[in-house]
mmCIF file of C-alpha atoms in Angstrom:
data_model
loop_
_atom_site.group_PDB
_atom_site.id
_atom_site.type_symbol
_atom_site.label_atom_id
_atom_site.label_comp_id
_atom_site.label_asym_id
_atom_site.label_seq_id
_atom_site.Cartn_x
_atom_site.Cartn_y
_atom_site.Cartn_z
ATOM 1 C CA MET X 23 22.639 33.280 109.283
ATOM 2 C CA ASN X 24 23.233 35.146 112.526
ATOM 3 C CA THR X 25 26.847 36.251 112.996
ATOM 4 C CA LYS X 26 26.254 38.335 116.098
ATOM 5 C CA PHE X 27 28.204 36.073 118.461
ATOM 6 C CA HIS X 28 31.804 34.900 118.257
ATOM 7 C CA SER X 29 33.474 32.145 120.232
ATOM 8 C CA ARG X 30 36.407 33.100 122.414
ATOM 9 C CA SER X 31 37.902 29.644 121.907
ATOM 10 C CA GLN X 32 39.467 29.894 118.473
ATOM 11 C CA SER X 33 42.834 30.382 116.842
ATOM 12 C CA ASP X 34 44.403 30.612 113.423
ATOM 13 C CA ARG X 35 44.759 27.339 111.548
ATOM 14 C CA ILE X 36 48.406 28.160 110.861
ATOM 15 C CA LYS X 37 50.652 27.405 113.820
ATOM 16 C CA TYR X 38 53.887 26.326 112.132
ATOM 17 C CA ILE X 39 56.240 27.377 109.381
ATOM 18 C CA ILE X 40 58.264 24.564 107.848
ATOM 19 C CA ILE X 41 61.451 25.283 105.871
ATOM 20 C CA HIS X 42 62.671 22.949 103.126
ATOM 21 C CA TYR X 43 65.285 22.756 100.403
ATOM 22 C CA THR X 44 64.162 21.562 96.985
ATOM 23 C CA PHE X 45 67.145 19.271 96.237
ATOM 24 C CA ALA X 46 66.862 20.497 92.647
ATOM 25 C CA ASP X 47 67.432 23.504 90.412
ATOM 26 C CA LEU X 48 64.746 26.117 89.808
ATOM 27 C CA PRO X 49 63.095 24.619 86.672
ATOM 28 C CA SER X 50 62.886 21.169 88.253
ATOM 29 C CA SER X 51 61.656 22.635 91.533
ATOM 30 C CA LEU X 52 58.871 24.543 89.806
ATOM 31 C CA GLU X 53 57.816 21.488 87.846
ATOM 32 C CA THR X 54 57.714 19.297 90.939
ATOM 33 C CA LEU X 55 55.863 21.796 93.091
ATOM 34 C CA THR X 56 53.259 22.643 90.462
ATOM 35 C CA GLN X 57 52.756 19.367 88.565
ATOM 36 C CA ASP X 58 53.374 16.586 91.106
ATOM 37 C CA GLU X 59 51.685 15.570 94.354
ATOM 38 C CA VAL X 60 54.104 17.690 96.401
ATOM 39 C CA SER X 61 53.372 21.379 96.903
ATOM 40 C CA SER X 62 54.343 24.330 99.072
ATOM 41 C CA HIS X 63 52.968 27.762 99.745
ATOM 42 C CA TYR X 64 56.154 29.531 98.706
ATOM 43 C CA LEU X 65 59.214 28.811 96.589
ATOM 44 C CA LEU X 66 62.301 31.003 97.028
ATOM 45 C CA THR X 67 64.506 31.214 93.928
ATOM 46 C CA ASP X 68 68.305 31.110 93.895
ATOM 47 C CA GLY X 69 69.260 33.796 91.391
ATOM 48 C CA GLU X 70 71.287 36.935 91.959
ATOM 49 C CA LYS X 71 68.121 38.653 93.163
ATOM 50 C CA PRO X 72 66.042 35.893 94.751
ATOM 51 C CA PHE X 73 62.270 36.235 94.879
ATOM 52 C CA PHE X 74 59.285 34.159 95.941
ATOM 53 C CA TYR X 75 56.783 32.311 93.865
ATOM 54 C CA LYS X 76 53.489 32.002 95.731
ATOM 55 C CA LEU X 77 52.227 28.582 94.678
ATOM 56 C CA VAL X 78 49.467 27.862 97.193
ATOM 57 C CA ASP X 79 47.277 30.404 98.964
ATOM 58 C CA GLU X 80 47.913 30.527 102.705
ATOM 59 C CA SER X 81 44.247 29.741 103.340
ATOM 60 C CA LYS X 82 44.695 26.364 101.653
ATOM 61 C CA GLN X 83 46.704 23.302 102.629
ATOM 62 C CA ALA X 84 49.930 22.553 100.773
ATOM 63 C CA ASN X 85 51.353 19.045 100.764
ATOM 64 C CA HIS X 86 54.914 19.659 101.919
ATOM 65 C CA ALA X 87 55.302 18.077 105.361
ATOM 66 C CA GLY X 88 54.127 14.521 104.762
ATOM 67 C CA LEU X 89 54.180 12.109 107.687
ATOM 68 C CA SER X 90 55.234 14.463 110.459
ATOM 69 C CA SER X 91 54.863 15.427 114.094
ATOM 70 C CA TRP X 92 55.926 18.082 116.573
ATOM 71 C CA LYS X 93 54.905 18.128 120.217
ATOM 72 C CA ILE X 94 51.184 17.233 120.311
ATOM 73 C CA TYR X 95 50.537 17.804 116.597
ATOM 74 C CA ASN X 96 50.688 15.224 113.819
ATOM 75 C CA GLN X 97 50.323 15.565 110.042
ATOM 76 C CA LEU X 98 51.548 19.159 110.012
ATOM 77 C CA ASN X 99 50.348 19.901 106.479
ATOM 78 C CA ALA X 100 47.046 20.950 108.026
ATOM 79 C CA SER X 101 48.569 23.454 110.468
ATOM 80 C CA SER X 102 51.569 24.902 108.666
ATOM 81 C CA ILE X 103 52.933 27.056 105.888
ATOM 82 C CA GLY X 104 55.579 25.388 103.759
ATOM 83 C CA ILE X 105 58.518 27.339 102.325
ATOM 84 C CA GLU X 106 60.765 25.647 99.777
ATOM 85 C CA ILE X 107 64.168 27.157 99.005
ATOM 86 C CA VAL X 108 65.919 26.331 95.752
ATOM 87 C CA ASN X 109 69.054 24.533 96.889
ATOM 88 C CA LEU X 110 70.702 21.371 95.602
ATOM 89 C CA GLY X 111 71.024 19.919 99.093
ATOM 90 C CA PHE X 112 74.175 17.827 98.983
ATOM 91 C CA SER X 113 76.505 15.765 96.836
ATOM 92 C CA ASP X 114 78.234 12.610 97.974
ATOM 93 C CA THR X 115 81.900 12.653 96.933
ATOM 94 C CA PRO X 116 84.826 10.262 97.483
ATOM 95 C CA THR X 117 85.934 12.440 100.390
ATOM 96 C CA GLY X 118 82.507 12.738 101.984
ATOM 97 C CA ARG X 119 79.227 14.569 101.717
ATOM 98 C CA VAL X 120 79.313 18.192 100.537
ATOM 99 C CA TRP X 121 76.375 20.434 101.447
ATOM 100 C CA TYR X 122 75.351 23.361 99.262
ATOM 101 C CA THR X 123 75.177 26.713 101.003
ATOM 102 C CA TYR X 124 72.404 29.308 100.887
ATOM 103 C CA SER X 125 73.138 32.782 99.571
ATOM 104 C CA GLN X 126 72.859 35.770 101.866
ATOM 105 C CA ALA X 127 70.354 37.249 99.408
ATOM 106 C CA GLN X 128 68.140 34.184 99.839
ATOM 107 C CA ILE X 129 68.281 34.421 103.624
ATOM 108 C CA ASP X 130 67.529 38.149 103.527
ATOM 109 C CA GLN X 131 64.381 37.493 101.500
ATOM 110 C CA LEU X 132 63.404 34.581 103.720
ATOM 111 C CA ILE X 133 63.685 36.680 106.867
ATOM 112 C CA LEU X 134 61.470 39.368 105.371
ATOM 113 C CA LEU X 135 58.758 36.849 104.550
ATOM 114 C CA LEU X 136 59.043 35.099 107.900
ATOM 115 C CA LYS X 137 58.576 38.374 109.766
ATOM 116 C CA LYS X 138 55.391 39.055 107.806
ATOM 117 C CA LEU X 139 54.030 35.571 108.457
ATOM 118 C CA VAL X 140 54.908 35.688 112.149
ATOM 119 C CA ALA X 141 53.089 39.007 112.529
ATOM 120 C CA ARG X 142 50.085 37.804 110.517
ATOM 121 C CA TYR X 143 49.578 34.514 112.337
ATOM 122 C CA GLN X 144 51.357 35.084 115.664
ATOM 123 C CA ILE X 145 53.700 32.160 115.020
ATOM 124 C CA LYS X 146 55.685 31.253 118.123
ATOM 125 C CA PRO X 147 59.509 31.227 117.779
ATOM 126 C CA GLU X 148 59.663 27.518 118.625
ATOM 127 C CA ASN X 149 57.281 26.775 115.750
ATOM 128 C CA ILE X 150 59.556 27.826 112.898
ATOM 129 C CA LEU X 151 61.083 24.483 112.010
ATOM 130 C CA GLY X 152 63.020 22.514 109.455
ATOM 131 C CA HIS X 153 61.482 19.595 107.593
ATOM 132 C CA ASN X 154 64.019 17.317 109.255
ATOM 133 C CA GLU X 155 62.763 18.320 112.709
ATOM 134 C CA ILE X 156 59.207 17.186 112.068
ATOM 135 C CA ALA X 157 60.317 14.067 110.142
ATOM 136 C CA PRO X 158 63.760 13.164 111.535
ATOM 137 C CA GLN X 159 63.699 9.544 110.382
ATOM 138 C CA ARG X 160 63.312 10.362 106.702
ATOM 139 C CA LYS X 161 64.255 13.968 105.952
ATOM 140 C CA GLN X 162 67.435 16.071 106.080
ATOM 141 C CA ASP X 163 66.326 19.438 104.710
ATOM 142 C CA PRO X 164 67.088 22.258 105.094
ATOM 143 C CA GLY X 165 70.427 20.670 106.017
ATOM 144 C CA PRO X 166 73.306 21.395 108.403
ATOM 145 C CA VAL X 167 74.497 24.522 106.605
ATOM 146 C CA PHE X 168 71.169 26.317 106.783
ATOM 147 C CA PRO X 169 71.952 29.473 108.807
ATOM 148 C CA TRP X 170 69.494 29.123 111.680
ATOM 149 C CA LYS X 171 71.552 31.534 113.792
ATOM 150 C CA LYS X 172 70.714 34.342 111.359
ATOM 151 C CA LEU X 173 67.036 33.674 111.969
ATOM 152 C CA ALA X 174 67.720 33.812 115.691
ATOM 153 C CA ASP X 175 69.581 37.117 115.301
ATOM 154 C CA ALA X 176 66.507 38.452 113.466
ATOM 155 C CA GLY X 177 64.366 37.558 116.483
ATOM 156 C CA LEU X 178 62.525 34.746 114.731
ATOM 157 C CA ILE X 179 63.625 31.639 116.650
ATOM 158 C CA VAL X 180 64.937 30.754 120.095
ATOM 159 C CA TRP X 181 68.688 30.283 120.406
ATOM 160 C CA PRO X 182 70.700 28.889 123.338
ATOM 161 C CA ASP X 183 72.508 31.480 125.422
ATOM 162 C CA GLN X 184 76.207 30.661 125.145
ATOM 163 C CA ASN X 185 77.026 31.651 128.715
ATOM 164 C CA ASN X 186 74.368 29.290 130.030
ATOM 165 C CA VAL X 187 75.611 26.567 127.693
ATOM 166 C CA ALA X 188 79.157 27.003 129.022
ATOM 167 C CA GLN X 189 77.953 26.654 132.620
ATOM 168 C CA ARG X 190 76.057 23.453 131.908
ATOM 169 C CA LEU X 191 78.848 22.096 129.736
ATOM 170 C CA ALA X 192 81.164 21.944 132.748
ATOM 171 C CA ILE X 193 78.554 19.869 134.577
ATOM 172 C CA TYR X 194 77.943 17.433 131.747
ATOM 173 C CA GLN X 195 81.624 17.019 130.961
ATOM 174 C CA ASN X 196 81.961 15.659 134.479
ATOM 175 C CA GLN X 197 79.031 13.278 134.108
ATOM 176 C CA LEU X 198 77.128 12.716 130.874
ATOM 177 C CA PRO X 199 73.396 11.996 131.246
ATOM 178 C CA ASP X 200 72.156 8.596 130.157
ATOM 179 C CA ILE X 201 70.298 7.971 126.893
ATOM 180 C CA ALA X 202 66.897 8.080 128.587
ATOM 181 C CA TRP X 203 67.662 11.673 129.685
ATOM 182 C CA PHE X 204 68.430 12.690 126.095
ATOM 183 C CA GLN X 205 65.283 11.006 124.823
ATOM 184 C CA GLN X 206 63.105 12.708 127.425
ATOM 185 C CA LYS X 207 64.607 16.153 126.788
ATOM 186 C CA LEU X 208 64.333 15.798 123.016
ATOM 187 C CA ALA X 209 60.682 14.830 123.388
ATOM 188 C CA LEU X 210 60.063 17.873 125.610
ATOM 189 C CA HIS X 211 61.671 20.027 122.952
ATOM 190 C CA GLY X 212 59.186 18.659 120.422
ATOM 191 C CA TYR X 213 60.771 15.763 118.564
ATOM 192 C CA ALA X 214 59.164 12.383 118.021
ATOM 193 C CA VAL X 215 61.850 10.202 119.581
ATOM 194 C CA PRO X 216 61.823 6.674 121.064
ATOM 195 C CA GLN X 217 61.701 6.417 124.847
ATOM 196 C CA THR X 218 63.631 3.177 125.109
ATOM 197 C CA GLY X 219 66.714 4.195 127.060
ATOM 198 C CA LEU X 220 68.741 2.740 124.194
ATOM 199 C CA LEU X 221 70.931 4.539 121.674
ATOM 200 C CA ASP X 222 69.107 3.068 118.694
ATOM 201 C CA LYS X 223 69.309 4.356 115.125
ATOM 202 C CA GLU X 224 66.084 6.312 115.477
ATOM 203 C CA THR X 225 67.409 8.170 118.524
ATOM 204 C CA GLN X 226 70.714 8.875 116.773
ATOM 205 C CA ASN X 227 68.789 10.342 113.827
ATOM 206 C CA VAL X 228 66.943 12.748 116.124
ATOM 207 C CA ILE X 229 70.141 13.772 117.940
ATOM 208 C CA ALA X 230 71.829 14.388 114.574
ATOM 209 C CA VAL X 231 68.959 16.623 113.455
ATOM 210 C CA PHE X 232 69.142 18.580 116.715
ATOM 211 C CA GLN X 233 72.904 18.971 116.370
ATOM 212 C CA SER X 234 72.643 20.017 112.725
ATOM 213 C CA LYS X 235 70.568 22.999 113.815
ATOM 214 C CA TYR X 236 72.273 24.121 117.013
ATOM 215 C CA ARG X 237 75.820 22.774 116.611
ATOM 216 C CA GLN X 238 76.661 22.578 112.950
ATOM 217 C CA THR X 239 80.341 21.769 113.398
ATOM 218 C CA LEU X 240 79.543 18.197 114.476
ATOM 219 C CA PHE X 241 76.269 16.383 113.849
ATOM 220 C CA ASP X 242 77.137 12.708 114.133
ATOM 221 C CA GLY X 243 74.121 11.758 116.242
ATOM 222 C CA MET X 244 76.233 10.808 119.255
ATOM 223 C CA PRO X 245 75.166 12.153 122.654
ATOM 224 C CA ASP X 246 77.901 14.250 124.241
ATOM 225 C CA ALA X 247 78.339 16.959 126.864
ATOM 226 C CA GLU X 248 77.923 19.917 124.515
ATOM 227 C CA THR X 249 74.742 18.502 123.014
ATOM 228 C CA ALA X 250 73.384 17.896 126.521
ATOM 229 C CA ALA X 251 74.221 21.460 127.570
ATOM 230 C CA ILE X 252 72.560 23.026 124.516
ATOM 231 C CA LEU X 253 69.482 20.842 124.899
ATOM 232 C CA ASP X 254 69.150 21.629 128.590
ATOM 233 C CA VAL X 255 69.430 25.385 127.997
ATOM 234 C CA LEU X 256 66.802 25.290 125.252
ATOM 235 C CA ILE X 257 64.359 23.315 127.382
ATOM 236 C CA PHE X 258 64.818 25.816 130.207
ATOM 237 C CA SER X 259 64.347 28.723 127.742
ATOM 238 C CA ASN X 260 61.033 27.318 126.519
#
């Protein structure tokens, strides 16, 4: 075999990093991710000193994303690294849904790993995503209390500039864009979203996922001026 020549047109298989919560404790998470059909490359524990289990080699595909899409890519198992974080997700109570927080120690360890993976595979900031972003009609992890802003502060993901958001907010408070505008902008951002011009349940699910990342104080899936301003700033940033 002659290996003298190398094509210029090539890239790493890994283009995305997908973050999940396990919705279970550590023993159950390990059992699921090692004995069932679901798998991930890494599992981050939830003890006092969290650490990673490496469950699937990065050169191999893990089955963590399922039916998924982002921008022009579908079935993201083949092009991503999956990171599961031990976290119980949420509990539904008589007074509403309660989401379980992530420890600072977990996030510190996650950031360290993400920086290594980004350097190794040249992952773009817009390609570090939550499971709910690539499957907004069926997934909620890593949830609305996952501290995305800390990842932004670490230089790992894009975050909307608050001054720019404030400027656009004044515009959209005066006149809110129609649903078709939201659908088009969300699709440009990367989401699989209907292009119907109607505020259907599928569109609300996508808006709620977007809000749960960039505006965690209110993620009801309803289009409003602040959501429009944040979305517009992010599209311009990308």
